[in-house]
Amino acid sequence: MAVIRGKQLDLTKVRPYGDSINDGALQLSFTLPIPLTPEAVEAARQMAQKLGLRDPSVVHSQDLGGFSFFIVYGHTDRSVDMTQIQVPKVEGKVFSRPEADQEIRRRFGRLLVVVGACIGTDAHTVGIDAIMNMKGYKGHYGLERYVMIDARNLGAQVPPEALLDYAIKHRADAMLVSQVVTEKGFHRQNLSRMVELVEASGIRDHMILICGGPRIEHKLALELGYDAGFGRGTYAEHVASFIIDKMTERGLT
Amino acid sequence: MHLGLDPGKIRHAREIARAITEPILIKILAHTTDSVERATLRLMGLDGADEDDIPYPNILVRHLRDRLGEGLAPLVAQAAKDRGLSLRELAYGVSEEKIDLRDFQPADRDAAGAECERLLRENIRRVERQVAARDGFVRELGQGEPPWLYVIVATGNIYEDVVQAQMAARQGADIIAVIRSTAQSLLDYVPEGITTTGFGGTYATQANFRVMREALDEVSREVGRYIRLVNYASGLCMPEIAAMGALERLDMMLNDSMYGILFRDINPLRTFIDQHLSRMISAYARIIINTGEDNYLTTADAVEAAHTVLASDLINERFAHEAGLPADLMGLGHAFEVYPEMTDSYLYELAQALLIREVFPDHPIKFMPPTKHMTGDIFRGYALNAMFNFTGVLTGQSIQLLGMLTEAMHTPFLMDRALAINNARLMFNAARHLAENLEIKPHSWLLQRSAEVLDRAITMLERIAEIGLFQAIADGMFADIKRPPEGGKGGDGVVLKSADYANPLLKILTEKVHGRH
Ligand code: B12
């Protein structure tokens, strides 16, 4: 257990750290839909108090022309138990590109077909391109660059039905689904629809199904029925490695 | 702060841009589209929708699908007159299948043309009144000093948008853009009426335009400054939205000659034809267009592709010119999108901002903030936006689209927008007259870089002139995105004009625009 300035850090009771251990310091900002008055400042203070902040102090306020904006500091006495937290993660070794090609040769002895698209009305291609296109992202080459992967990126605004048809036609080993627009739960609807279609088509057992996007977490992906979900900071090698391992685990050849 | 680029080169670049657009223009003039015909009907005064919410202009265009090449407006005008009906009553009759115009032939084609022209002129008077009203507001109240502070609202609910827009104006914004709902650009019709739900934005409808315009007029009087309104004349309904914007006094329109092709996969020829009429309408209504070159830097690298922005600005400029838009209505776009963690990234930004300013001295150029490299670290984002705002005032940009610290997360919250305005006002005020005191060192890196970007833009334009713009787009020369000429949505709405194609709108717009300048 870590010791900080003579005080023991209790992992069952972790609190935010501002200036000293367990001070529970927090900063927050928000607007209230009321004009700025001394009463509005007090309302902001009470708001923070009701959020559980001890000694909240409104350090800044601005009239927004009808509404009011506040920056508030305070302390919390609440804590979290780190020892009880478990987050599902994509685990396993990450192969470099040459390693991945070698593993595919060794384990499957054939090209793996990977199809991908950003589905629905979502027009954001940069994320799926980063994973799939030759050029890759931040110096990490994309799947098209892999000798043993036949990567087919259908781009954005692809209807789920079209992606499925394509996957069936080309006997895809893995399907990559991107969703960037998340406003009003847009992505959940689209992602669920995709899973439903894949399941109804009877190819779910033979195909690794992966989703990704800046607001996608692995946990959400599992809940929706995907094999994995990848968020910010993902590169092609993470995805390739996962596909290889998952196919082996499932006994796919 | 002047770069002193070779004016001969800039002139040469413009000449090539002209050579590039010339063959496209011939195609534009030879064709019409669904949306061109619908826009014409709208400017004749037809609006409204049937019980299934299908707009009347769509009903008539669908009904007369096979006759698009003749030009629908005179046929419709005469058919209504013959029956003693209003256009709306006529469209209602068609939608109820009580009226069939498919074989309708006006007794006298010239009379039909005259009737159509009468209706158009009657309606277009409203556009003229709007232009006069805008001039009156600016004369009476004045307007902000450039760079103009441009912010977006995007709640999905026009009434909520109004609250946020008025507040932004009180905080110091000069321009309010209402972002459209996700994927409206792919709708082949303009929704009707006031709307209160949308995704990532609010539907562009004529009724929503009116609601927001009224709200901004009200707040303009309150703050003593004319507040401009922006929407998007883009997508499959480009000219129709331009028409609606002209009628409702929008002041600016996002309107690009290639954005729809590249970023929405709309058919290239359809886009070229539609942008032409939309710009003719905007010229008539004195609406500033905003082009979308900034977007290229989201799919391509800002350092590597800097010249593509300039090349495209020059092409957009030429297309705009062909449609009768004067330079003071051309809000050509560029952006602050260099990867910030790179050493000297700021020098690249400065070189580019100075370059675009110098090549387009009389244009209200539009400067876009960092978006692609914004992350969930809102504090870093706020710092980047400060650098961006500093650059805007230092290099004399005209329209400053304010960056939001929460760009990587959601469409702006009220406080995000307020903080963005604080940031811009602080920078603009603090550095208002800085540029007058500075000079760029001869032979400095800034000069070399901007000259290099200009050279590369010229090389690119020369290449495009050689292979043709359609092929350049198919080859992925813009934004690293490849779009084949025959592909894309809305291609089936492009129709070759027949020899007797008639559309008095084109004549009215041309004579007025050319008469004025
Ligand atoms: C570039 C951009 C655009 C460009 C897209 C160009 C293109 N061809 O992609 C354009 C201008 C077209 C655009 C349009 C719109 N956009 Co936009 N856009 C952005 C922007 C600035 C950057 C996105 C980006 O390229 N990031 C870089 C890539 C590499 O990151 P990434 O997508 O997260 O991808 C990584 C991971 O997530 C992961 N990943 C992604 N997908 C997948 C898939 C798989 C299978 C795997 C394994 C991994 C994976 O790997 C990638 C590499 O690490 C963001 C803001 C931001 N800074 O994030 C807004 C943003 C995403 N856009 C937004 C919106 C609202 C829109 C519009 C709806 C606006 C409108 N009303 O018209 C339209 C969309 C229209 C439509 N039909 O979709 C919002 C989304 C809000 C939300 N949470 O829903 C954002 C956050 C901006 C904002 N604050 O409003 N946009």
mmCIF file with all atom_site columns, N, CA, C and O in Angstrom, chain A residues 27 29-31 62-67 69 121 123 125-126 135 138 157 181 183-184 186 215, chain B residues 155 163 167 170-171 183 186 198-200 264 298-299 379 408-409 411 414-415 418-419 422 480 489:
data_model
loop_
_atom_site.group_PDB
_atom_site.id
_atom_site.type_symbol
_atom_site.label_atom_id
_atom_site.label_alt_id
_atom_site.label_comp_id
_atom_site.label_asym_id
_atom_site.label_entity_id
_atom_site.label_seq_id
_atom_site.pdbx_PDB_ins_code
_atom_site.Cartn_x
_atom_site.Cartn_y
_atom_site.Cartn_z
_atom_site.occupancy
_atom_site.B_iso_or_equiv
_atom_site.pdbx_formal_charge
_atom_site.auth_seq_id
_atom_site.auth_comp_id
_atom_site.auth_asym_id
_atom_site.auth_atom_id
_atom_site.pdbx_PDB_model_num
ATOM 1   N N  . GLN A 1 27  ? -12.820 20.232 -9.082  1.00 0.00 ? 27  GLN A N  1
ATOM 2   C CA . GLN A 1 27  ? -13.201 21.483 -9.735  1.00 0.00 ? 27  GLN A CA 1
ATOM 3   C C  . GLN A 1 27  ? -14.310 21.157 -10.705 1.00 0.00 ? 27  GLN A C  1
ATOM 4   O O  . GLN A 1 27  ? -14.295 20.099 -11.330 1.00 0.00 ? 27  GLN A O  1
ATOM 5   N N  . SER A 1 29  ? -17.430 23.078 -13.490 1.00 0.00 ? 29  SER A N  1
ATOM 6   C CA . SER A 1 29  ? -18.017 24.283 -14.046 1.00 0.00 ? 29  SER A CA 1
ATOM 7   C C  . SER A 1 29  ? -19.349 23.917 -14.668 1.00 0.00 ? 29  SER A C  1
ATOM 8   O O  . SER A 1 29  ? -19.530 22.801 -15.149 1.00 0.00 ? 29  SER A O  1
ATOM 9   N N  . PHE A 1 30  ? -20.271 24.858 -14.603 1.00 0.00 ? 30  PHE A N  1
ATOM 10  C CA . PHE A 1 30  ? -21.600 24.610 -15.182 1.00 0.00 ? 30  PHE A CA 1
ATOM 11  C C  . PHE A 1 30  ? -22.340 25.923 -15.368 1.00 0.00 ? 30  PHE A C  1
ATOM 12  O O  . PHE A 1 30  ? -21.905 26.955 -14.850 1.00 0.00 ? 30  PHE A O  1
ATOM 13  N N  . THR A 1 31  ? -23.446 25.866 -16.087 1.00 0.00 ? 31  THR A N  1
ATOM 14  C CA . THR A 1 31  ? -24.296 27.051 -16.206 1.00 0.00 ? 31  THR A CA 1
ATOM 15  C C  . THR A 1 31  ? -25.630 26.772 -15.533 1.00 0.00 ? 31  THR A C  1
ATOM 16  O O  . THR A 1 31  ? -26.078 25.627 -15.460 1.00 0.00 ? 31  THR A O  1
ATOM 17  N N  . GLN A 1 62  ? -20.003 34.360 -14.396 1.00 0.00 ? 62  GLN A N  1
ATOM 18  C CA . GLN A 1 62  ? -20.129 35.278 -15.535 1.00 0.00 ? 62  GLN A CA 1
ATOM 19  C C  . GLN A 1 62  ? -21.571 35.291 -15.987 1.00 0.00 ? 62  GLN A C  1
ATOM 20  O O  . GLN A 1 62  ? -22.227 34.233 -16.048 1.00 0.00 ? 62  GLN A O  1
ATOM 21  N N  . ASP A 1 63  ? -22.072 36.467 -16.311 1.00 0.00 ? 63  ASP A N  1
ATOM 22  C CA . ASP A 1 63  ? -23.406 36.550 -16.888 1.00 0.00 ? 63  ASP A CA 1
ATOM 23  C C  . ASP A 1 63  ? -23.304 36.221 -18.367 1.00 0.00 ? 63  ASP A C  1
ATOM 24  O O  . ASP A 1 63  ? -22.457 36.764 -19.077 1.00 0.00 ? 63  ASP A O  1
ATOM 25  N N  . LEU A 1 64  ? -24.149 35.326 -18.826 1.00 0.00 ? 64  LEU A N  1
ATOM 26  C CA . LEU A 1 64  ? -24.066 34.911 -20.227 1.00 0.00 ? 64  LEU A CA 1
ATOM 27  C C  . LEU A 1 64  ? -25.140 35.587 -21.070 1.00 0.00 ? 64  LEU A C  1
ATOM 28  O O  . LEU A 1 64  ? -25.443 35.134 -22.158 1.00 0.00 ? 64  LEU A O  1
ATOM 29  N N  . GLY A 1 65  ? -25.738 36.633 -20.541 1.00 0.00 ? 65  GLY A N  1
ATOM 30  C CA . GLY A 1 65  ? -26.786 37.304 -21.294 1.00 0.00 ? 65  GLY A CA 1
ATOM 31  C C  . GLY A 1 65  ? -28.120 36.625 -21.047 1.00 0.00 ? 65  GLY A C  1
ATOM 32  O O  . GLY A 1 65  ? -28.904 36.430 -21.975 1.00 0.00 ? 65  GLY A O  1
ATOM 33  N N  . GLY A 1 66  ? -28.370 36.260 -19.808 1.00 0.00 ? 66  GLY A N  1
ATOM 34  C CA . GLY A 1 66  ? -29.639 35.614 -19.471 1.00 0.00 ? 66  GLY A CA 1
ATOM 35  C C  . GLY A 1 66  ? -29.414 34.394 -18.595 1.00 0.00 ? 66  GLY A C  1
ATOM 36  O O  . GLY A 1 66  ? -30.164 34.118 -17.678 1.00 0.00 ? 66  GLY A O  1
ATOM 37  N N  . PHE A 1 67  ? -28.376 33.656 -18.888 1.00 0.00 ? 67  PHE A N  1
ATOM 38  C CA . PHE A 1 67  ? -27.979 32.525 -18.045 1.00 0.00 ? 67  PHE A CA 1
ATOM 39  C C  . PHE A 1 67  ? -26.719 32.927 -17.284 1.00 0.00 ? 67  PHE A C  1
ATOM 40  O O  . PHE A 1 67  ? -26.185 34.017 -17.475 1.00 0.00 ? 67  PHE A O  1
ATOM 41  N N  . PHE A 1 69  ? -22.790 31.453 -15.614 1.00 0.00 ? 69  PHE A N  1
ATOM 42  C CA . PHE A 1 69  ? -21.738 30.435 -15.679 1.00 0.00 ? 69  PHE A CA 1
ATOM 43  C C  . PHE A 1 69  ? -20.926 30.469 -14.395 1.00 0.00 ? 69  PHE A C  1
ATOM 44  O O  . PHE A 1 69  ? -20.623 31.556 -13.883 1.00 0.00 ? 69  PHE A O  1
ATOM 45  N N  . THR A 1 121 ? -25.808 6.465  -41.225 1.00 0.00 ? 121 THR A N  1
ATOM 46  C CA . THR A 1 121 ? -25.627 7.752  -41.908 1.00 0.00 ? 121 THR A CA 1
ATOM 47  C C  . THR A 1 121 ? -24.321 8.410  -41.484 1.00 0.00 ? 121 THR A C  1
ATOM 48  O O  . THR A 1 121 ? -23.992 9.494  -41.945 1.00 0.00 ? 121 THR A O  1
ATOM 49  N N  . ALA A 1 123 ? -20.813 9.700  -41.418 1.00 0.00 ? 123 ALA A N  1
ATOM 50  C CA . ALA A 1 123 ? -19.919 9.957  -42.557 1.00 0.00 ? 123 ALA A CA 1
ATOM 51  C C  . ALA A 1 123 ? -18.445 10.040 -42.152 1.00 0.00 ? 123 ALA A C  1
ATOM 52  O O  . ALA A 1 123 ? -17.614 10.449 -42.939 1.00 0.00 ? 123 ALA A O  1
ATOM 53  N N  . THR A 1 125 ? -14.942 8.806  -41.767 1.00 0.00 ? 125 THR A N  1
ATOM 54  C CA . THR A 1 125 ? -14.129 7.705  -42.276 1.00 0.00 ? 125 THR A CA 1
ATOM 55  C C  . THR A 1 125 ? -12.743 7.658  -41.651 1.00 0.00 ? 125 THR A C  1
ATOM 56  O O  . THR A 1 125 ? -12.055 6.656  -41.763 1.00 0.00 ? 125 THR A O  1
ATOM 57  N N  . VAL A 1 126 ? -12.325 8.767  -41.036 1.00 0.00 ? 126 VAL A N  1
ATOM 58  C CA . VAL A 1 126 ? -10.916 8.850  -40.637 1.00 0.00 ? 126 VAL A CA 1
ATOM 59  C C  . VAL A 1 126 ? -10.548 7.730  -39.656 1.00 0.00 ? 126 VAL A C  1
ATOM 60  O O  . VAL A 1 126 ? -9.462  7.151  -39.731 1.00 0.00 ? 126 VAL A O  1
ATOM 61  N N  . LYS A 1 135 ? -1.958  3.507  -45.371 1.00 0.00 ? 135 LYS A N  1
ATOM 62  C CA . LYS A 1 135 ? -1.228  4.574  -44.696 1.00 0.00 ? 135 LYS A CA 1
ATOM 63  C C  . LYS A 1 135 ? -1.259  4.461  -43.173 1.00 0.00 ? 135 LYS A C  1
ATOM 64  O O  . LYS A 1 135 ? -0.300  4.808  -42.491 1.00 0.00 ? 135 LYS A O  1
ATOM 65  N N  . LYS A 1 138 ? -0.623  7.740  -37.406 1.00 0.00 ? 138 LYS A N  1
ATOM 66  C CA . LYS A 1 138 ? 0.496   8.069  -36.504 1.00 0.00 ? 138 LYS A CA 1
ATOM 67  C C  . LYS A 1 138 ? 1.646   7.074  -36.631 1.00 0.00 ? 138 LYS A C  1
ATOM 68  O O  . LYS A 1 138 ? 2.159   6.552  -35.636 1.00 0.00 ? 138 LYS A O  1
ATOM 69  N N  . GLN A 1 157 ? -21.021 5.816  -44.366 1.00 0.00 ? 157 GLN A N  1
ATOM 70  C CA . GLN A 1 157 ? -22.415 5.872  -44.816 1.00 0.00 ? 157 GLN A CA 1
ATOM 71  C C  . GLN A 1 157 ? -22.828 4.563  -45.466 1.00 0.00 ? 157 GLN A C  1
ATOM 72  O O  . GLN A 1 157 ? -23.563 4.548  -46.448 1.00 0.00 ? 157 GLN A O  1
ATOM 73  N N  . VAL A 1 181 ? -20.479 9.179  -34.589 1.00 0.00 ? 181 VAL A N  1
ATOM 74  C CA . VAL A 1 181 ? -21.567 10.025 -34.081 1.00 0.00 ? 181 VAL A CA 1
ATOM 75  C C  . VAL A 1 181 ? -22.319 9.256  -33.000 1.00 0.00 ? 181 VAL A C  1
ATOM 76  O O  . VAL A 1 181 ? -22.811 8.151  -33.245 1.00 0.00 ? 181 VAL A O  1
ATOM 77  N N  . GLU A 1 183 ? -24.416 11.088 -30.690 1.00 0.00 ? 183 GLU A N  1
ATOM 78  C CA . GLU A 1 183 ? -25.502 11.924 -30.208 1.00 0.00 ? 183 GLU A CA 1
ATOM 79  C C  . GLU A 1 183 ? -26.807 11.127 -30.147 1.00 0.00 ? 183 GLU A C  1
ATOM 80  O O  . GLU A 1 183 ? -27.133 10.394 -31.066 1.00 0.00 ? 183 GLU A O  1
ATOM 81  N N  . LYS A 1 184 ? -27.527 11.288 -29.062 1.00 0.00 ? 184 LYS A N  1
ATOM 82  C CA . LYS A 1 184 ? -28.827 10.642 -28.865 1.00 0.00 ? 184 LYS A CA 1
ATOM 83  C C  . LYS A 1 184 ? -28.764 9.125  -29.058 1.00 0.00 ? 184 LYS A C  1
ATOM 84  O O  . LYS A 1 184 ? -29.722 8.512  -29.559 1.00 0.00 ? 184 LYS A O  1
ATOM 85  N N  . PHE A 1 186 ? -27.303 7.307  -31.157 1.00 0.00 ? 186 PHE A N  1
ATOM 86  C CA . PHE A 1 186 ? -27.284 6.909  -32.566 1.00 0.00 ? 186 PHE A CA 1
ATOM 87  C C  . PHE A 1 186 ? -26.469 5.645  -32.801 1.00 0.00 ? 186 PHE A C  1
ATOM 88  O O  . PHE A 1 186 ? -26.886 4.738  -33.512 1.00 0.00 ? 186 PHE A O  1
ATOM 89  N N  . ARG A 1 215 ? -15.941 6.950  -28.852 1.00 0.00 ? 215 ARG A N  1
ATOM 90  C CA . ARG A 1 215 ? -16.754 6.791  -27.638 1.00 0.00 ? 215 ARG A CA 1
ATOM 91  C C  . ARG A 1 215 ? -17.117 5.327  -27.389 1.00 0.00 ? 215 ARG A C  1
ATOM 92  O O  . ARG A 1 215 ? -18.028 5.025  -26.629 1.00 0.00 ? 215 ARG A O  1
ATOM 93  N N  . THR B 2 155 ? -28.793 22.447 -31.274 1.00 0.00 ? 155 THR B N  1
ATOM 94  C CA . THR B 2 155 ? -29.496 21.658 -30.253 1.00 0.00 ? 155 THR B CA 1
ATOM 95  C C  . THR B 2 155 ? -30.462 20.651 -30.856 1.00 0.00 ? 155 THR B C  1
ATOM 96  O O  . THR B 2 155 ? -30.879 19.720 -30.188 1.00 0.00 ? 155 THR B O  1
ATOM 97  N N  . VAL B 2 163 ? -32.674 30.543 -28.006 1.00 0.00 ? 163 VAL B N  1
ATOM 98  C CA . VAL B 2 163 ? -32.198 30.978 -26.691 1.00 0.00 ? 163 VAL B CA 1
ATOM 99  C C  . VAL B 2 163 ? -30.676 31.080 -26.708 1.00 0.00 ? 163 VAL B C  1
ATOM 100 O O  . VAL B 2 163 ? -30.082 32.071 -26.281 1.00 0.00 ? 163 VAL B O  1
ATOM 101 N N  . MET B 2 167 ? -28.241 34.525 -26.674 1.00 0.00 ? 167 MET B N  1
ATOM 102 C CA . MET B 2 167 ? -27.266 34.675 -25.604 1.00 0.00 ? 167 MET B CA 1
ATOM 103 C C  . MET B 2 167 ? -25.860 34.864 -26.175 1.00 0.00 ? 167 MET B C  1
ATOM 104 O O  . MET B 2 167 ? -25.084 35.682 -25.684 1.00 0.00 ? 167 MET B O  1
ATOM 105 N N  . ARG B 2 170 ? -25.387 38.349 -27.223 1.00 0.00 ? 170 ARG B N  1
ATOM 106 C CA . ARG B 2 170 ? -25.150 39.243 -26.073 1.00 0.00 ? 170 ARG B CA 1
ATOM 107 C C  . ARG B 2 170 ? -23.725 39.105 -25.563 1.00 0.00 ? 170 ARG B C  1
ATOM 108 O O  . ARG B 2 170 ? -23.132 40.049 -25.064 1.00 0.00 ? 170 ARG B O  1
ATOM 109 N N  . GLN B 2 171 ? -23.162 37.912 -25.709 1.00 0.00 ? 171 GLN B N  1
ATOM 110 C CA . GLN B 2 171 ? -21.787 37.706 -25.250 1.00 0.00 ? 171 GLN B CA 1
ATOM 111 C C  . GLN B 2 171 ? -20.763 38.288 -26.220 1.00 0.00 ? 171 GLN B C  1
ATOM 112 O O  . GLN B 2 171 ? -19.603 38.444 -25.866 1.00 0.00 ? 171 GLN B O  1
ATOM 113 N N  . ALA B 2 183 ? -26.968 14.104 -41.573 1.00 0.00 ? 183 ALA B N  1
ATOM 114 C CA . ALA B 2 183 ? -27.459 13.473 -42.789 1.00 0.00 ? 183 ALA B CA 1
ATOM 115 C C  . ALA B 2 183 ? -28.579 14.223 -43.505 1.00 0.00 ? 183 ALA B C  1
ATOM 116 O O  . ALA B 2 183 ? -29.170 13.706 -44.433 1.00 0.00 ? 183 ALA B O  1
ATOM 117 N N  . LEU B 2 186 ? -28.191 14.443 -47.227 1.00 0.00 ? 186 LEU B N  1
ATOM 118 C CA . LEU B 2 186 ? -28.531 13.328 -48.123 1.00 0.00 ? 186 LEU B CA 1
ATOM 119 C C  . LEU B 2 186 ? -30.030 13.216 -48.374 1.00 0.00 ? 186 LEU B C  1
ATOM 120 O O  . LEU B 2 186 ? -30.476 12.351 -49.127 1.00 0.00 ? 186 LEU B O  1
ATOM 121 N N  . GLY B 2 198 ? -33.700 16.789 -33.682 1.00 0.00 ? 198 GLY B N  1
ATOM 122 C CA . GLY B 2 198 ? -32.672 16.613 -34.705 1.00 0.00 ? 198 GLY B CA 1
ATOM 123 C C  . GLY B 2 198 ? -31.478 15.945 -34.053 1.00 0.00 ? 198 GLY B C  1
ATOM 124 O O  . GLY B 2 198 ? -31.383 15.907 -32.828 1.00 0.00 ? 198 GLY B O  1
ATOM 125 N N  . PHE B 2 199 ? -30.581 15.409 -34.855 1.00 0.00 ? 199 PHE B N  1
ATOM 126 C CA . PHE B 2 199 ? -29.397 14.741 -34.321 1.00 0.00 ? 199 PHE B CA 1
ATOM 127 C C  . PHE B 2 199 ? -28.151 15.518 -34.700 1.00 0.00 ? 199 PHE B C  1
ATOM 128 O O  . PHE B 2 199 ? -27.889 15.704 -35.879 1.00 0.00 ? 199 PHE B O  1
ATOM 129 N N  . GLY B 2 200 ? -27.420 15.971 -33.725 1.00 0.00 ? 200 GLY B N  1
ATOM 130 C CA . GLY B 2 200 ? -26.180 16.694 -34.014 1.00 0.00 ? 200 GLY B CA 1
ATOM 131 C C  . GLY B 2 200 ? -26.428 18.030 -34.687 1.00 0.00 ? 200 GLY B C  1
ATOM 132 O O  . GLY B 2 200 ? -25.495 18.668 -35.155 1.00 0.00 ? 200 GLY B O  1
ATOM 133 N N  . ARG B 2 264 ? -19.715 13.727 -48.889 1.00 0.00 ? 264 ARG B N  1
ATOM 134 C CA . ARG B 2 264 ? -21.031 13.122 -48.749 1.00 0.00 ? 264 ARG B CA 1
ATOM 135 C C  . ARG B 2 264 ? -21.323 12.156 -49.888 1.00 0.00 ? 264 ARG B C  1
ATOM 136 O O  . ARG B 2 264 ? -22.417 11.659 -50.016 1.00 0.00 ? 264 ARG B O  1
ATOM 137 N N  . THR B 2 298 ? -8.908  17.321 -42.508 1.00 0.00 ? 298 THR B N  1
ATOM 138 C CA . THR B 2 298 ? -9.301  16.295 -41.536 1.00 0.00 ? 298 THR B CA 1
ATOM 139 C C  . THR B 2 298 ? -8.990  14.911 -42.083 1.00 0.00 ? 298 THR B C  1
ATOM 140 O O  . THR B 2 298 ? -8.688  14.005 -41.325 1.00 0.00 ? 298 THR B O  1
ATOM 141 N N  . THR B 2 299 ? -9.052  14.746 -43.387 1.00 0.00 ? 299 THR B N  1
ATOM 142 C CA . THR B 2 299 ? -8.730  13.429 -43.956 1.00 0.00 ? 299 THR B CA 1
ATOM 143 C C  . THR B 2 299 ? -7.307  13.391 -44.503 1.00 0.00 ? 299 THR B C  1
ATOM 144 O O  . THR B 2 299 ? -6.735  12.322 -44.646 1.00 0.00 ? 299 THR B O  1
ATOM 145 N N  . PHE B 2 379 ? -8.490  21.499 -21.577 1.00 0.00 ? 379 PHE B N  1
ATOM 146 C CA . PHE B 2 379 ? -7.581  22.591 -21.195 1.00 0.00 ? 379 PHE B CA 1
ATOM 147 C C  . PHE B 2 379 ? -6.553  22.822 -22.296 1.00 0.00 ? 379 PHE B C  1
ATOM 148 O O  . PHE B 2 379 ? -6.252  23.957 -22.651 1.00 0.00 ? 379 PHE B O  1
ATOM 149 N N  . ALA B 2 408 ? -13.983 17.572 -29.309 1.00 0.00 ? 408 ALA B N  1
ATOM 150 C CA . ALA B 2 408 ? -13.853 16.117 -29.475 1.00 0.00 ? 408 ALA B CA 1
ATOM 151 C C  . ALA B 2 408 ? -15.019 15.340 -28.881 1.00 0.00 ? 408 ALA B C  1
ATOM 152 O O  . ALA B 2 408 ? -15.105 14.131 -29.059 1.00 0.00 ? 408 ALA B O  1
ATOM 153 N N  . MET B 2 409 ? -15.897 16.033 -28.160 1.00 0.00 ? 409 MET B N  1
ATOM 154 C CA . MET B 2 409 ? -16.963 15.313 -27.464 1.00 0.00 ? 409 MET B CA 1
ATOM 155 C C  . MET B 2 409 ? -18.358 15.483 -28.044 1.00 0.00 ? 409 MET B C  1
ATOM 156 O O  . MET B 2 409 ? -19.022 14.528 -28.383 1.00 0.00 ? 409 MET B O  1
ATOM 157 N N  . THR B 2 411 ? -21.544 18.480 -29.653 1.00 0.00 ? 411 THR B N  1
ATOM 158 C CA . THR B 2 411 ? -21.859 19.798 -30.181 1.00 0.00 ? 411 THR B CA 1
ATOM 159 C C  . THR B 2 411 ? -21.905 20.740 -28.970 1.00 0.00 ? 411 THR B C  1
ATOM 160 O O  . THR B 2 411 ? -22.219 20.311 -27.867 1.00 0.00 ? 411 THR B O  1
ATOM 161 N N  . LEU B 2 414 ? -23.782 25.403 -23.907 1.00 0.00 ? 414 LEU B N  1
ATOM 162 C CA . LEU B 2 414 ? -23.876 26.857 -23.765 1.00 0.00 ? 414 LEU B CA 1
ATOM 163 C C  . LEU B 2 414 ? -22.579 27.454 -23.223 1.00 0.00 ? 414 LEU B C  1
ATOM 164 O O  . LEU B 2 414 ? -22.063 28.455 -23.691 1.00 0.00 ? 414 LEU B O  1
ATOM 165 N N  . MET B 2 415 ? -22.024 26.815 -22.216 1.00 0.00 ? 415 MET B N  1
ATOM 166 C CA . MET B 2 415 ? -20.825 27.379 -21.576 1.00 0.00 ? 415 MET B CA 1
ATOM 167 C C  . MET B 2 415 ? -19.596 27.222 -22.462 1.00 0.00 ? 415 MET B C  1
ATOM 168 O O  . MET B 2 415 ? -18.678 28.031 -22.394 1.00 0.00 ? 415 MET B O  1
ATOM 169 N N  . ALA B 2 418 ? -19.711 30.170 -24.655 1.00 0.00 ? 418 ALA B N  1
ATOM 170 C CA . ALA B 2 418 ? -19.382 31.393 -23.912 1.00 0.00 ? 418 ALA B CA 1
ATOM 171 C C  . ALA B 2 418 ? -17.871 31.480 -23.687 1.00 0.00 ? 418 ALA B C  1
ATOM 172 O O  . ALA B 2 418 ? -17.269 32.542 -23.856 1.00 0.00 ? 418 ALA B O  1
ATOM 173 N N  . LEU B 2 419 ? -17.259 30.366 -23.334 1.00 0.00 ? 419 LEU B N  1
ATOM 174 C CA . LEU B 2 419 ? -15.809 30.368 -23.113 1.00 0.00 ? 419 LEU B CA 1
ATOM 175 C C  . LEU B 2 419 ? -15.069 30.656 -24.412 1.00 0.00 ? 419 LEU B C  1
ATOM 176 O O  . LEU B 2 419 ? -14.048 31.348 -24.413 1.00 0.00 ? 419 LEU B O  1
ATOM 177 N N  . ASN B 2 422 ? -15.229 34.354 -24.945 1.00 0.00 ? 422 ASN B N  1
ATOM 178 C CA . ASN B 2 422 ? -14.283 35.015 -24.032 1.00 0.00 ? 422 ASN B CA 1
ATOM 179 C C  . ASN B 2 422 ? -12.867 34.955 -24.596 1.00 0.00 ? 422 ASN B C  1
ATOM 180 O O  . ASN B 2 422 ? -12.134 35.937 -24.604 1.00 0.00 ? 422 ASN B O  1
ATOM 181 N N  . ASP B 2 480 ? -7.601  13.376 -50.228 1.00 0.00 ? 480 ASP B N  1
ATOM 182 C CA . ASP B 2 480 ? -7.265  11.943 -50.292 1.00 0.00 ? 480 ASP B CA 1
ATOM 183 C C  . ASP B 2 480 ? -8.504  11.088 -50.513 1.00 0.00 ? 480 ASP B C  1
ATOM 184 O O  . ASP B 2 480 ? -8.511  9.897  -50.197 1.00 0.00 ? 480 ASP B O  1
ATOM 185 N N  . LYS B 2 489 ? -24.517 9.809  -54.946 1.00 0.00 ? 489 LYS B N  1
ATOM 186 C CA . LYS B 2 489 ? -25.966 9.923  -54.814 1.00 0.00 ? 489 LYS B CA 1
ATOM 187 C C  . LYS B 2 489 ? -26.502 11.075 -55.663 1.00 0.00 ? 489 LYS B C  1
ATOM 188 O O  . LYS B 2 489 ? -25.825 12.066 -55.864 1.00 0.00 ? 489 LYS B O  1
#
